[in-house]
Every structure is written in structure tokens, then in C-alpha cells.
Amino acid sequence: MKYEKGFVMVEAVIAFSIFLLLTLSILPFYIHLKQQRANLEREYMARTALYNELLYQTYNSHHHSSSTTNFKFTFQNVQGGKRGCVSWYTFNGKEKKVCEVLFP
């Protein structure tokens, strides 16, 4: 007991393996959160672009798309207003679609 200085190699290996276990168990959750955040940001951009297109078409009566995004717009005239839909693909490859109706 007189010459005990520092850590034993076994203690260092155990501490390192606990660190790896915690890191590798949290990493998939972190990646999932980043993808969800990116998907929500893309959905926000799609909804904003749809609303802007609906406003432009309602008051200017033709299609205007100044953005260079990967959104697909479809529009229909409904009774007293205009219905617009936007579709896009998430980072997981799933197609999402949102529709809104604007009454002037």
C-alpha cells in the first residue's frame, strides 16, 4: 500500500467504457433531435411559402414563385377564396402535404 500512485489500468478502462456507453447511447437520440428540428424548419418554410403564394395569387391572379425551393404548389379556386397546397419531402424521405384556404 505504500506505492499506490494514480489509477490502475483496470479503473481507467472501466471509466472509459462507461463514458463510451453513455456517449453511444445518447448519440442516436441527438441525431434524431437534429433531424426533427430540420424537418420542422422545412415545414415552417413550406407553410410560409404557401401563405405568400396564396396572397400573391389572390391579389394578382397568377402564379408567382420567386423561391428556389423544392416545394410543389397546387392551387384551386373555392367558393369565395383560394385553396392552396404545398408538398415536400422530409429528410427521412417521407412526403408531407399541407393545405390552406385563404378568403380575401
Short mmCIF file of C-alpha atoms in Angstrom, two decimals:
data_model
loop_
_atom_site.label_atom_id
_atom_site.label_comp_id
_atom_site.label_asym_id
_atom_site.label_seq_id
_atom_site.Cartn_x
_atom_site.Cartn_y
_atom_site.Cartn_z
CA MET A 1 0.00 0.00 0.00
CA LYS A 2 2.99 2.23 0.24
CA TYR A 3 3.47 2.70 -3.53
CA GLU A 4 -0.12 3.36 -4.68
CA LYS A 5 0.11 6.28 -7.08
CA GLY A 6 -2.63 7.21 -9.55
CA PHE A 7 -5.17 4.97 -11.22
CA VAL A 8 -4.88 1.33 -12.00
CA MET A 9 -5.27 0.42 -15.67
CA VAL A 10 -8.47 -1.52 -14.93
CA GLU A 11 -10.07 1.55 -13.37
CA ALA A 12 -9.18 3.64 -16.41
CA VAL A 13 -10.63 1.04 -18.79
CA ILE A 14 -13.85 0.80 -16.76
CA ALA A 15 -14.21 4.60 -16.66
CA PHE A 16 -13.58 4.83 -20.40
CA SER A 17 -16.12 2.10 -21.17
CA ILE A 18 -18.75 3.83 -19.02
CA PHE A 19 -18.04 7.05 -20.90
CA LEU A 20 -18.39 5.25 -24.25
CA LEU A 21 -21.61 3.58 -23.15
CA LEU A 22 -23.17 6.90 -22.18
CA THR A 23 -21.94 8.65 -25.31
CA LEU A 24 -23.08 5.95 -27.71
CA SER A 25 -26.49 5.66 -26.07
CA ILE A 26 -27.12 9.42 -26.29
CA LEU A 27 -25.81 9.87 -29.85
CA PRO A 28 -28.82 8.34 -31.71
CA PHE A 29 -31.20 10.49 -29.66
CA TYR A 30 -29.19 13.60 -30.53
CA ILE A 31 -29.19 12.74 -34.24
CA HIS A 32 -32.95 12.15 -34.15
CA LEU A 33 -33.49 15.54 -32.50
CA LYS A 34 -31.39 17.29 -35.14
CA GLN A 35 -33.41 15.64 -37.94
CA GLN A 36 -36.70 16.58 -36.29
CA ARG A 37 -35.54 20.16 -35.92
CA ALA A 38 -34.54 20.30 -39.59
CA ASN A 39 -37.91 18.80 -40.60
CA LEU A 40 -39.79 21.38 -38.52
CA GLU A 41 -37.75 24.17 -40.06
CA ARG A 42 -38.53 22.86 -43.55
CA GLU A 43 -42.25 22.64 -42.67
CA TYR A 44 -42.20 26.22 -41.43
CA MET A 45 -40.57 27.34 -44.68
CA ALA A 46 -43.16 25.41 -46.72
CA ARG A 47 -46.09 26.91 -44.82
CA THR A 48 -44.64 30.40 -45.16
CA ALA A 49 -44.05 29.95 -48.89
CA LEU A 50 -47.60 28.59 -49.33
CA TYR A 51 -49.10 31.55 -47.50
CA ASN A 52 -47.06 34.00 -49.58
CA GLU A 53 -48.10 32.27 -52.81
CA LEU A 54 -51.76 32.30 -51.75
CA LEU A 55 -51.58 36.01 -51.01
CA TYR A 56 -49.87 36.73 -54.30
CA GLN A 57 -52.31 34.65 -56.34
CA THR A 58 -55.35 36.02 -54.56
CA TYR A 59 -54.46 39.63 -55.23
CA ASN A 60 -52.53 39.28 -58.52
CA SER A 61 -54.39 36.32 -60.09
CA HIS A 62 -51.39 34.41 -61.45
CA HIS A 63 -48.65 32.11 -60.20
CA HIS A 64 -45.52 33.68 -58.78
CA SER A 65 -42.67 31.61 -57.43
CA SER A 66 -39.50 33.52 -56.72
CA SER A 67 -38.09 30.94 -54.36
CA THR A 68 -35.77 28.17 -55.45
CA THR A 69 -37.03 25.57 -53.02
CA ASN A 70 -38.17 22.00 -53.57
CA PHE A 71 -41.81 22.70 -52.77
CA LYS A 72 -44.64 21.73 -55.12
CA PHE A 73 -47.65 24.04 -55.09
CA THR A 74 -51.19 23.31 -56.26
CA PHE A 75 -54.00 25.85 -56.22
CA GLN A 76 -57.77 25.71 -56.67
CA ASN A 77 -60.46 28.32 -56.64
CA VAL A 78 -63.03 27.64 -53.96
CA GLN A 79 -66.22 29.48 -53.16
CA GLY A 80 -65.10 32.98 -52.23
CA GLY A 81 -61.41 32.21 -51.89
CA LYS A 82 -58.42 30.23 -52.99
CA ARG A 83 -57.18 26.88 -51.72
CA GLY A 84 -53.50 26.09 -51.94
CA CYS A 85 -51.50 23.00 -51.10
CA VAL A 86 -47.78 22.54 -50.76
CA SER A 87 -45.92 19.24 -50.68
CA TRP A 88 -42.31 18.47 -49.90
CA TYR A 89 -40.07 15.65 -48.77
CA THR A 90 -38.65 15.42 -45.27
CA PHE A 91 -35.06 14.46 -44.62
CA ASN A 92 -36.30 10.92 -43.94
CA GLY A 93 -37.71 10.72 -47.47
CA LYS A 94 -41.38 10.95 -46.47
CA GLU A 95 -43.68 13.21 -48.44
CA LYS A 96 -45.66 15.75 -46.44
CA LYS A 97 -48.53 17.87 -47.69
CA VAL A 98 -50.24 20.88 -46.13
CA CYS A 99 -53.28 22.71 -47.47
CA GLU A 100 -54.61 26.14 -46.55
CA VAL A 101 -57.57 28.22 -47.69
CA LEU A 102 -57.41 31.99 -47.99
CA PHE A 103 -60.53 34.14 -48.13
CA PRO A 104 -59.87 37.77 -49.09
#
